[in-house]
Amino acid sequence: MRKLPRSLRFYVAASTLYAAVVFFAVQFIYTFQLTQSGILVAQRDSGNVLSSIQIVSFIVWLGISLIAAAVMHRLATALAGARSAEVEAKSAGEQKEQELGSIFGLSAAIAGPLDLDQIGGYFAAAIRGALPADMTLALIVYDDVLEAFRTVAADGPRADRFRQKSYSTAELPAVVRTRVIDHRQSLLLADDKAHADTWKKVVEELPVLATAKSFAALPLVSRERLVGALLLIGEGVDDLIADKVQLPSIMGQYVAGSIHSALSVKEAEARAEREALVNRIAQRARASLDPGEILRGTVDELAKVLDVSRALVCTGATEDNLAVTYEWDAAGVAPVGIGAKHLPIARLSARLGRTVIVTDIRKDRRFTDPRTAQDVVSLDVIAAAATPIRVGGQLAGALSFSQVDRSREWTADDVRLIEAVAQELRVAITAAEAFERQRAAVVELERLNRAKSDFVSIVSHEFRTPLTGIQGFSEMMASEDLTLDEMREYAGDINKDAHRLNRMITEMLDLDKMESGRMQLNRERLDLNAVITEAADRVRPNAPQHPVSLRLDPLVGEMNGDRDKLVQVMVNLLSNAVKYSPNGGEIVVSTRAEGDAAHIVVRDHGMGIPHAALETIFERYGRVESPATRHIQGTGLGLPIVRQIVQLHGGTVWAESTVGEGSVFHITLPRAAAGAVMADAAS
């Protein structure tokens, strides 16, 4: 049917023409009929009167025609509007039916168990018909473990730049991360000119949008989980406005549920495989209580399963203290080296307290920023992953895996496997450390038990001898009639035994104070050679068969120390030299200056000390038990007291000996001002 004209001018012009033609035709016929009938008109009427009647008639007729034209225009316009509305309603209905058909078709297509690529293919085919031919679409799936997106479907002029691509969230434009990923809201940029500042930043971070005019990023959410996003790129302004993205948004939510199901199935399958591997590693790890062996066995197997170039075990209580303690390298890969601390990925993981992955170090903004130059990875590392190891809530170290020959797309399964093994390592290391602490406690208890037995044995022997003398002499003095000289002799013996008991008790109390840190030194400036001479003078009267020779270096000079305690050290060493040289022999004491230290040497020619006992003799009650030493009195406290006093002065003491030839005791002490500083530190 021909469309009716809608212009009012047309109707006015047509009506005017129609009125004029009809009017003049009627007038012509009317005049002709009058002439034929012979009716004559008076001369006075044939002029102005007849003309006036004709003009009035024409005006009236023209007015009626114009009114009719206006009415016809209104009717034609109403009729055209009604027909247009009918056509539009029919077109909208057909479009709605087409959209509903696309939605139901997509819903039916993705209803079964499908993998992500199949879901993407069905989605692209279903939505393609609802979009302009020059519009590009990309369906990307989100991995919350890797914090990255992977393209599963792409169609349109720019599709090739999306296919088989993965994007870390750090690589996406900031506005997309904030709005779509964090807040799960749609992002619409309908006009590149209207959003110039935002558009410029988006294009810089996502170059695939160059020359495009509009852009949309729609989040795909299923059961409160972000499973992906739909990216739409328009080549024209306003290609993407709210009304035009309704259908893609609705279809996107349909496909989100299918993606969620596919991800859940894939995660369940991967979890089963991962748990089997973790169980195997865990059984191997828990079969040993040696933390080092646990790390070696676990890391070696995990590195081979992941097919990486290098695996590192880093230990340290803080991020800055992390250092390599174990390393596994594939064939041909240069080792980092035990003790290395250039571990930026491990340090970042320890700092954040979570697993960190790097697909390509050359493109990762976290390691290309000049402000983080200290975190630049060695040039041979291209891809890396690291996870922290925490024991008892505290950082204990980190596991680091790297690829040196190529970039690598770490999968969620890789990350979950690394984290699961790290968790097993925490459990195994905790158990091993607990066992080690228990074993050390048992060893300490055994040592204390031996010390208690030694103490009881020594005290019962050493204390009994003077007590027996005191008891015997006092009974004789009380029951027998003794002369004054005999009384004085017995009183002297009692006094000597009492001094011996007092000395042993004093030694035990002094050693306890020193070991507990309660012993205070009365420091003063003293001449070390003079202290040694004083100690030798005290020992000589009681050792007539043991000449004491002094070879003192005058360069030793002065030091800061406690005179009485240092005299006690030298007296103990000289007394030991006398006691353990029963056949006599010369005792030589020498000193010499060695830089900032004074070196004292005490040499005897006695029975000597077995090599195995050279360290234990400095422990409490640490005596050498042999048939030759059983008759020698002693509590086993002299040398432990020597070591404690020397250490309080910031020095060291040790012994050298050959059985049957004699022993040599060495002491080093800081001299002059250095002695005061080191002694303060030791205290």
XYZ file of C-alpha atoms in Angstrom:
683
model
C 0.000 0.000 0.000
C 1.224 3.477 -0.996
C 2.270 5.667 1.894
C 0.063 8.741 2.347
C 1.858 12.128 2.187
C 2.129 13.860 5.507
C 3.008 17.450 4.391
C 0.290 20.069 5.191
C 1.497 22.271 2.299
C 0.751 19.495 -0.139
C -2.791 19.200 1.122
C -3.323 23.010 1.050
C -1.937 23.299 -2.480
C -3.983 20.369 -3.741
C -7.151 21.681 -2.082
C -6.655 25.189 -3.502
C -6.088 23.820 -6.996
C -9.114 21.560 -6.692
C -11.325 24.412 -5.428
C -10.251 26.746 -8.269
C -10.807 24.153 -10.998
C -14.226 23.142 -9.672
C -15.329 26.747 -9.102
C -14.356 27.979 -12.562
C -15.873 24.895 -14.196
C -19.206 25.460 -12.396
C -19.197 29.163 -13.281
C -18.521 28.370 -16.877
C -21.371 25.859 -17.065
C -23.717 28.210 -15.142
C -22.999 31.144 -17.489
C -23.365 28.928 -20.527
C -26.757 27.614 -19.363
C -28.062 31.153 -18.762
C -27.023 32.210 -22.214
C -28.706 29.178 -23.798
C -31.933 29.772 -21.912
C -32.229 33.335 -23.343
C -32.420 34.913 -19.963
C -30.979 38.331 -20.338
C -29.394 40.119 -17.573
C -29.890 43.821 -17.203
C -27.053 45.964 -18.164
C -26.746 47.311 -14.647
C -26.562 43.802 -13.212
C -24.126 42.383 -15.668
C -21.170 44.276 -14.192
C -20.060 44.758 -10.617
C -22.889 42.845 -8.932
C -22.220 39.640 -10.815
C -18.487 39.913 -10.206
C -18.953 40.491 -6.471
C -21.165 37.409 -6.203
C -18.633 35.311 -8.008
C -15.732 36.543 -5.808
C -17.638 35.871 -2.598
C -18.622 32.433 -3.819
C -15.006 31.662 -4.714
C -13.720 32.759 -1.292
C -16.335 30.682 0.507
C -15.593 27.658 -1.626
C -11.843 28.111 -1.132
C -12.308 28.318 2.659
C -14.334 25.114 2.640
C -11.605 23.416 0.602
C -8.855 24.543 2.980
C -10.808 23.212 5.958
C -11.249 19.944 4.146
C -7.493 19.880 3.392
C -6.622 20.347 7.084
C -9.032 17.575 8.080
C -7.620 15.239 5.438
C -4.040 16.009 6.603
C -4.964 15.129 10.160
C -6.585 11.877 9.071
C -3.632 10.945 6.860
C -1.128 11.683 9.613
C -3.059 9.618 12.153
C -3.359 6.745 9.698
C 0.392 6.830 8.903
C 1.296 6.919 12.621
C -0.942 3.987 13.354
C 0.572 1.972 10.543
C 4.155 2.881 11.637
C 3.386 1.890 15.227
C 2.041 -1.405 13.988
C 5.212 -2.050 11.970
C 7.464 -1.079 14.870
C 5.533 -3.239 17.310
C 5.800 -6.162 14.955
C 9.563 -5.569 14.522
C 10.097 -5.257 18.297
C 8.153 -8.434 18.870
C 10.224 -10.282 16.332
C 13.433 -8.905 17.923
C 12.269 -9.976 21.396
C 11.423 -13.398 20.072
C 14.863 -13.583 18.460
C 16.603 -12.507 21.678
C 14.607 -14.964 23.766
C 15.394 -17.654 21.234
C 19.124 -16.846 21.519
C 18.983 -16.958 25.312
C 17.058 -20.239 25.414
C 19.304 -21.697 22.725
C 22.433 -20.742 24.715
C 20.902 -22.093 27.923
C 20.154 -25.417 26.251
C 23.580 -25.604 24.604
C 25.529 -25.130 27.843
C 23.269 -27.217 30.048
C 25.500 -30.301 29.927
C 29.000 -30.890 31.300
C 31.369 -28.867 29.108
C 34.887 -27.569 29.348
C 35.621 -23.855 29.287
C 36.569 -23.688 25.613
C 33.290 -25.371 24.571
C 31.295 -22.976 26.744
C 33.125 -20.044 25.164
C 32.403 -21.296 21.656
C 28.669 -21.664 22.284
C 28.520 -18.249 23.920
C 30.287 -16.471 21.044
C 27.983 -18.120 18.481
C 24.844 -17.215 20.435
C 25.707 -13.573 21.095
C 27.234 -12.797 17.717
C 23.860 -12.217 16.062
C 22.833 -9.661 18.675
C 25.891 -7.462 18.127
C 27.035 -5.303 15.202
C 29.346 -7.121 12.800
C 32.235 -4.747 13.507
C 32.042 -5.158 17.293
C 34.693 -7.331 19.035
C 33.792 -9.537 21.966
C 36.075 -11.489 24.324
C 35.001 -13.895 27.076
C 37.714 -14.143 29.749
C 37.639 -16.523 32.741
C 39.019 -15.441 36.122
C 41.305 -17.605 38.248
C 41.183 -16.296 41.820
C 44.233 -18.355 42.831
C 46.484 -16.968 40.111
C 44.685 -13.607 40.143
C 44.662 -13.738 36.347
C 42.257 -14.004 33.389
C 42.385 -16.413 30.445
C 40.554 -15.860 27.147
C 38.213 -18.754 26.255
C 36.321 -17.112 23.351
C 36.875 -14.134 21.055
C 35.118 -12.897 17.929
C 35.250 -9.762 15.802
C 37.860 -7.637 14.017
C 40.227 -7.533 17.022
C 39.687 -11.133 18.143
C 43.162 -12.333 17.141
C 44.734 -10.104 19.794
C 42.672 -11.829 22.499
C 42.810 -15.512 21.550
C 44.904 -17.812 23.761
C 45.956 -14.878 25.923
C 46.256 -14.632 29.706
C 46.186 -11.437 31.707
C 47.345 -10.888 35.247
C 45.046 -8.570 37.171
C 48.046 -6.288 37.507
C 48.159 -5.975 33.701
C 44.532 -4.872 33.334
C 43.612 -1.166 33.406
C 43.215 0.202 36.919
C 39.606 1.268 36.304
C 38.745 -2.289 35.191
C 40.420 -3.798 38.278
C 38.637 -1.418 40.626
C 35.164 -1.447 39.100
C 34.810 -4.900 37.552
C 37.044 -7.121 39.723
C 36.856 -5.436 43.110
C 33.309 -4.015 43.050
C 31.844 -6.385 40.404
C 30.087 -3.584 38.541
C 29.834 -2.987 34.789
C 32.115 -0.451 33.124
C 30.705 1.469 30.114
C 32.711 3.968 28.081
C 30.300 4.875 25.274
C 32.321 7.731 23.771
C 36.108 8.014 23.717
C 35.820 11.817 23.477
C 33.380 12.204 26.363
C 35.660 10.148 28.658
C 38.961 11.442 27.267
C 41.076 11.193 30.434
C 39.805 7.756 31.441
C 39.982 6.499 27.856
C 43.613 7.594 27.514
C 44.646 5.638 30.623
C 42.671 2.554 29.547
C 44.289 2.521 26.083
C 47.769 2.915 27.598
C 47.227 -0.143 29.834
C 45.244 -2.140 27.236
C 46.657 -1.286 23.780
C 44.134 -3.523 21.978
C 41.626 -0.655 22.398
C 43.639 1.714 20.177
C 41.428 3.414 17.518
C 38.231 2.027 19.127
C 35.463 4.454 20.062
C 33.587 2.653 22.846
C 34.296 -0.078 25.381
C 32.411 -2.176 27.944
C 33.576 -4.648 30.597
C 30.804 -6.713 32.198
C 31.525 -8.883 35.268
C 30.342 -12.496 35.273
C 29.265 -13.516 38.765
C 27.859 -16.861 39.897
C 26.941 -17.668 43.502
C 28.825 -14.588 44.724
C 31.994 -15.696 42.933
C 33.589 -13.690 40.139
C 34.171 -16.269 37.407
C 35.075 -14.008 34.497
C 34.244 -10.928 32.444
C 32.826 -10.055 29.031
C 34.773 -7.423 27.087
C 33.047 -5.550 24.215
C 34.859 -3.147 21.876
C 32.856 -0.870 19.559
C 34.226 0.859 16.491
C 31.679 3.689 16.629
C 30.565 6.219 19.213
C 27.585 5.047 21.302
C 27.876 1.503 19.979
C 27.872 0.481 23.633
C 25.264 2.176 25.778
C 23.132 0.803 28.602
C 20.280 -0.384 26.336
C 22.640 -2.119 23.902
C 24.486 -4.146 26.537
C 21.386 -5.526 28.239
C 21.274 -8.678 26.130
C 25.029 -9.415 26.418
C 24.724 -8.845 30.178
C 21.792 -11.265 30.492
C 23.503 -13.917 28.364
C 26.690 -13.372 30.354
C 24.928 -14.251 33.600
C 23.576 -17.429 31.988
C 27.051 -18.468 30.921
C 28.528 -17.507 34.343
C 26.745 -20.409 36.009
C 28.073 -22.851 33.428
C 31.622 -21.472 33.837
C 31.309 -21.831 37.608
C 30.279 -25.482 37.228
C 33.130 -26.192 34.800
C 35.630 -24.561 37.156
C 34.283 -26.542 40.106
C 34.603 -29.847 38.231
C 38.108 -28.994 37.068
C 39.135 -27.938 40.569
C 37.741 -31.145 42.064
C 39.682 -33.306 39.590
C 42.866 -31.324 40.155
C 42.335 -31.492 43.918
C 42.156 -35.280 43.804
C 45.399 -35.518 41.809
C 47.068 -32.923 44.019
C 46.032 -34.658 47.230
C 47.414 -37.953 45.953
C 50.761 -36.310 45.210
C 50.765 -34.376 48.490
C 49.973 -37.541 50.429
C 52.885 -39.315 48.786
C 55.221 -36.434 49.571
C 53.819 -36.121 53.095
C 54.359 -39.795 53.838
C 57.935 -39.522 52.668
C 58.473 -36.318 54.650
C 56.985 -37.694 57.847
C 59.010 -40.866 57.622
C 62.017 -38.836 58.743
C 62.525 -36.590 61.745
C 65.479 -34.807 60.190
C 64.297 -31.380 58.899
C 67.115 -31.252 56.345
C 66.217 -34.649 54.906
C 62.531 -33.668 54.813
C 63.320 -30.533 52.802
C 65.616 -32.308 50.384
C 63.245 -35.174 49.591
C 60.160 -32.972 49.339
C 61.666 -30.186 47.242
C 63.380 -32.555 44.827
C 60.145 -34.394 44.033
C 58.038 -31.238 43.816
C 60.542 -29.584 41.459
C 60.407 -32.592 39.134
C 56.590 -32.697 39.199
C 56.352 -28.982 38.385
C 59.042 -29.332 35.705
C 60.877 -26.189 36.802
C 64.485 -25.163 36.265
C 65.367 -24.417 39.874
C 63.930 -24.902 43.354
C 65.202 -23.080 46.428
C 64.560 -23.515 50.118
C 65.140 -20.219 51.899
C 65.176 -19.883 55.665
C 65.049 -16.820 57.857
C 62.894 -15.236 60.538
C 62.440 -11.984 58.579
C 62.134 -10.949 54.963
C 65.614 -9.406 54.894
C 67.262 -12.427 56.538
C 66.081 -15.009 53.997
C 69.008 -17.041 52.653
C 69.287 -20.200 50.548
C 69.800 -23.319 52.658
C 68.999 -25.948 50.025
C 68.966 -25.817 46.229
C 67.815 -28.145 43.449
C 68.819 -27.374 39.861
C 67.881 -29.029 36.594
C 70.652 -30.236 34.333
C 72.581 -27.357 32.804
C 71.172 -24.699 35.155
C 73.767 -22.650 37.038
C 73.265 -22.801 40.829
C 72.468 -19.719 42.882
C 74.622 -20.959 45.775
C 73.996 -21.829 49.398
C 73.731 -18.691 51.519
C 72.624 -16.448 48.643
C 70.289 -13.630 49.705
C 69.360 -12.098 46.328
C 65.835 -13.577 46.486
C 63.306 -10.912 45.413
C 60.395 -13.280 44.682
C 60.827 -15.120 47.993
C 61.198 -11.819 49.825
C 58.038 -10.426 48.227
C 56.157 -13.600 49.177
C 57.390 -13.326 52.778
C 56.450 -9.632 52.867
C 52.911 -10.210 51.580
C 52.412 -13.443 53.509
C 51.013 -15.283 50.477
C 52.023 -17.041 47.273
C 53.446 -14.807 44.541
C 53.722 -15.806 40.879
C 55.485 -14.081 37.998
C 54.659 -15.153 34.442
C 57.370 -13.085 32.764
C 59.706 -10.986 34.866
C 60.454 -8.766 31.880
C 56.838 -7.586 31.685
C 55.888 -7.555 35.360
C 55.460 -4.008 36.661
C 56.398 -5.058 40.186
C 59.971 -5.731 39.064
C 60.504 -3.150 36.325
C 59.810 -0.086 38.458
C 63.160 1.686 39.081
C 62.028 2.431 42.634
C 62.204 -1.277 43.408
C 65.634 -1.837 41.861
C 66.684 -3.919 44.826
C 64.046 -6.476 43.832
C 65.235 -7.061 40.259
C 65.603 -10.771 39.669
C 68.784 -12.230 38.232
C 68.806 -12.085 34.452
C 68.546 -15.843 34.049
C 65.138 -15.985 35.783
C 62.140 -15.378 33.531
C 59.213 -16.941 35.433
C 58.998 -17.662 39.163
C 56.672 -18.677 41.997
C 57.235 -18.514 45.759
C 55.256 -19.217 48.915
C 56.149 -18.462 52.544
C 56.697 -21.160 55.176
C 55.367 -20.207 58.591
C 55.837 -22.325 61.686
C 53.912 -21.465 64.813
C 52.619 -18.267 63.209
C 56.160 -16.995 62.612
C 58.045 -16.751 59.333
C 60.490 -19.634 59.029
C 61.403 -19.409 55.339
C 60.055 -19.674 51.802
C 59.885 -22.075 48.855
C 60.887 -20.570 45.513
C 60.604 -22.147 42.043
C 61.874 -20.551 38.849
C 61.994 -21.047 35.092
C 65.168 -19.759 33.461
C 64.618 -20.584 29.799
C 61.123 -19.273 29.058
C 58.074 -17.519 30.425
C 55.499 -19.722 32.097
C 51.758 -19.557 32.637
C 51.467 -20.875 36.184
C 48.186 -22.691 36.647
C 45.964 -22.690 39.687
C 46.879 -26.357 40.144
C 50.569 -25.408 40.294
C 49.903 -22.793 42.959
C 47.657 -25.044 45.024
C 50.233 -27.846 44.844
C 53.034 -25.546 46.000
C 50.896 -24.258 48.870
C 49.774 -27.750 49.880
C 53.358 -29.021 49.980
C 54.407 -25.935 51.947
C 51.671 -26.739 54.450
C 52.915 -30.318 54.777
C 56.443 -29.003 55.233
C 55.226 -26.805 58.071
C 53.676 -29.808 59.791
C 56.702 -32.045 59.188
C 59.215 -29.400 60.255
C 57.177 -28.611 63.365
C 57.079 -32.301 64.293
C 60.796 -32.699 63.604
C 61.651 -29.624 65.656
C 59.440 -30.848 68.497
C 61.214 -34.195 68.384
C 64.588 -32.434 68.325
C 63.599 -30.334 71.336
C 62.430 -33.456 73.124
C 65.655 -35.263 72.279
C 67.701 -32.281 73.472
C 65.647 -32.182 76.664
C 66.317 -35.878 77.225
C 70.038 -35.330 76.625
C 69.995 -32.411 79.057
C 68.142 -34.466 81.656
C 70.679 -37.257 81.241
C 73.474 -34.729 81.652
C 71.867 -33.277 84.744
C 71.335 -36.752 86.119
C 74.999 -37.575 85.564
C 75.956 -34.236 87.133
C 73.773 -35.030 90.116
C 75.376 -38.431 90.463
C 78.825 -36.901 90.083
C 77.932 -34.237 92.623
C 76.713 -36.797 95.125
C 79.769 -38.959 94.521
C 82.223 -36.070 94.779
C 80.543 -34.410 97.720
C 80.241 -37.688 99.587
C 83.941 -38.349 98.958
C 85.457 -34.875 99.183
C 83.318 -33.644 102.046
C 83.637 -36.871 104.016
C 87.430 -36.688 104.226
C 87.652 -33.315 106.047
C 84.553 -34.101 108.083
C 86.098 -37.385 109.200
C 89.244 -35.540 110.269
C 87.261 -32.864 112.117
C 85.136 -35.496 113.827
C 88.113 -37.660 114.787
C 90.312 -34.866 116.095
C 87.440 -33.273 118.017
C 86.554 -36.620 119.676
C 90.177 -37.137 120.674
C 90.335 -33.642 122.129
C 87.127 -34.252 124.079
C 87.849 -37.779 125.417
C 91.609 -37.975 125.860
C 94.017 -36.236 128.210
C 96.189 -34.305 125.739
C 99.061 -31.977 126.249
C 98.838 -28.356 125.128
C 101.045 -28.984 122.125
C 98.893 -31.968 121.065
C 95.748 -29.858 121.500
C 97.224 -27.141 119.306
C 98.248 -29.699 116.655
C 94.776 -31.250 116.556
C 93.144 -27.809 116.501
C 95.333 -26.882 113.531
C 94.260 -30.044 111.674
C 90.604 -29.276 112.398
C 91.082 -25.707 111.163
C 92.735 -26.934 107.947
C 89.885 -29.367 107.225
C 87.338 -26.643 107.986
C 89.071 -24.300 105.508
C 88.968 -27.073 102.927
C 85.229 -27.534 103.451
C 84.667 -23.781 103.293
C 86.685 -23.546 100.062
C 84.666 -26.299 98.390
C 81.351 -24.710 99.398
C 82.593 -21.297 98.257
C 83.628 -22.731 94.881
C 80.201 -24.293 94.395
C 78.411 -21.050 95.252
C 80.746 -18.954 93.079
C 80.283 -21.235 90.089
C 76.512 -21.098 90.507
C 76.624 -17.283 90.561
C 78.825 -17.155 87.472
C 76.657 -19.539 85.457
C 73.488 -17.665 86.433
C 75.020 -14.267 85.599
C 74.877 -12.956 89.173
C 78.637 -12.679 89.657
C 79.928 -9.105 89.545
C 83.554 -8.266 88.758
C 85.422 -5.590 90.682
C 87.359 -4.211 87.733
C 90.488 -2.180 88.091
C 93.583 -1.414 86.041
C 96.183 -4.075 86.828
C 99.481 -5.533 85.671
C 98.786 -9.033 84.364
C 102.378 -10.208 84.902
C 102.145 -9.071 88.527
C 98.951 -11.092 89.009
C 100.673 -14.233 87.664
C 103.696 -13.659 89.928
C 101.405 -13.329 92.958
C 99.623 -16.594 92.123
C 102.935 -18.443 91.683
C 104.173 -17.177 95.065
C 101.056 -18.610 96.714
C 101.526 -22.060 95.173
C 105.293 -22.520 95.614
C 105.311 -23.141 99.411
C 102.912 -26.089 99.008
C 104.762 -27.640 96.030
C 108.453 -28.079 96.899
C 108.862 -30.791 94.214
C 107.380 -28.591 91.476
C 109.555 -25.587 90.645
C 107.428 -22.855 89.034
C 109.249 -20.955 86.274
C 107.899 -17.638 84.964
C 108.696 -16.396 81.461
C 106.750 -13.147 81.306
C 106.665 -10.759 78.358
C 106.911 -7.143 79.583
C 104.962 -6.011 76.495
C 101.817 -7.635 77.877
C 101.302 -4.526 79.972
C 98.134 -3.641 81.809
C 94.513 -4.686 81.453
C 91.190 -3.993 83.149
C 89.980 -6.853 85.328
C 89.189 -8.264 88.734
C 92.524 -8.919 90.472
C 91.194 -11.488 92.980
C 89.358 -13.475 90.294
C 92.378 -13.545 87.973
C 94.614 -14.664 90.865
C 92.061 -17.408 91.515
C 92.312 -18.503 87.863
C 96.098 -18.806 88.008
C 96.071 -20.516 91.416
C 93.556 -23.095 90.151
C 95.644 -23.831 87.048
C 98.899 -24.075 89.020
C 97.267 -26.236 91.717
C 95.950 -28.594 89.034
C 99.417 -28.762 87.486
C 100.846 -29.741 90.891
C 98.124 -32.291 91.690
C 98.307 -34.053 88.347
C 102.118 -34.197 88.354
C 102.567 -36.637 91.301
C 106.179 -37.322 90.360
C 107.115 -33.675 90.449
C 108.511 -31.719 87.561
C 108.853 -28.153 86.418
C 105.780 -25.990 85.828
C 106.335 -23.205 83.305
C 104.090 -20.115 83.061
C 104.670 -17.807 80.104
C 102.956 -14.731 78.697
C 103.174 -12.927 75.388
C 101.404 -10.027 73.698
C 99.371 -10.919 70.591
C 97.797 -7.784 69.140
C 95.086 -6.572 71.492
C 95.226 -9.815 73.523
C 97.490 -11.299 76.160
C 98.243 -15.018 75.777
C 98.989 -16.986 78.977
C 100.370 -20.547 78.810
C 100.663 -22.946 81.777
C 102.687 -26.075 80.990
C 103.293 -29.111 83.237
C 104.983 -32.507 82.856
C 102.341 -34.602 84.564
C 100.186 -37.570 83.602
C 98.305 -35.752 80.816
C 94.629 -35.712 79.790
C 92.942 -38.003 77.228
C 91.964 -36.180 74.047
C 88.268 -37.026 74.501
C 88.223 -35.267 77.887
C 89.850 -31.975 76.835
C 86.432 -30.275 76.634
C 84.559 -32.081 79.417
C 87.143 -31.088 82.029
C 85.747 -27.539 81.805
C 82.251 -28.749 82.700
C 80.921 -28.896 86.251
C 82.270 -31.997 88.058
C 84.091 -32.941 84.867
C 87.004 -34.960 86.236
C 89.073 -37.581 84.443
C 88.322 -40.876 86.147
C 91.131 -43.419 85.989
C 93.055 -45.639 88.443
C 95.863 -43.077 88.413
C 93.578 -40.162 89.433
C 91.352 -41.804 92.032
C 93.613 -40.869 94.937
C 93.822 -37.206 93.799
C 91.472 -34.974 95.719
C 89.239 -32.533 93.843
C 85.629 -31.512 93.305
C 85.781 -30.987 89.551
C 84.898 -27.289 89.998
C 88.304 -25.648 89.544
C 88.437 -25.627 85.744
C 84.733 -24.674 85.261
C 85.406 -21.691 87.539
C 88.492 -20.836 85.442
C 86.412 -20.825 82.230
C 83.630 -18.709 83.738
C 86.036 -16.067 85.079
C 87.970 -15.918 81.797
C 84.733 -15.548 79.801
C 83.514 -12.817 82.150
C 86.710 -10.943 81.241
C 86.002 -11.411 77.515
C 88.654 -14.108 77.015
C 88.897 -17.781 76.092
C 90.544 -20.855 77.628
C 91.407 -24.263 76.196
C 93.744 -27.171 76.819
C 96.186 -29.348 74.880
C 97.630 -32.563 76.249
C 99.466 -35.792 75.567
C 98.862 -38.670 77.966
C 102.024 -39.450 79.914
C 103.840 -36.285 78.804
C 101.894 -33.428 80.363
C 99.316 -30.772 79.620
C 99.291 -27.186 78.332
C 96.519 -24.717 79.267
C 96.029 -21.571 77.157
C 94.266 -18.358 78.162
C 93.724 -15.255 76.044
C 92.572 -12.027 77.666
C 91.947 -8.605 76.104
C 94.489 -5.984 77.078
C 94.167 -2.306 78.093
C 91.006 -0.398 77.041
C 89.803 -3.257 74.830
C 89.557 -5.397 77.913
C 87.036 -3.064 79.560
C 84.731 -3.041 76.534
C 84.816 -6.813 76.014
C 84.470 -7.497 79.714
C 81.346 -5.302 79.837
C 79.916 -7.203 76.872
C 80.710 -10.550 78.493
C 79.078 -9.462 81.764
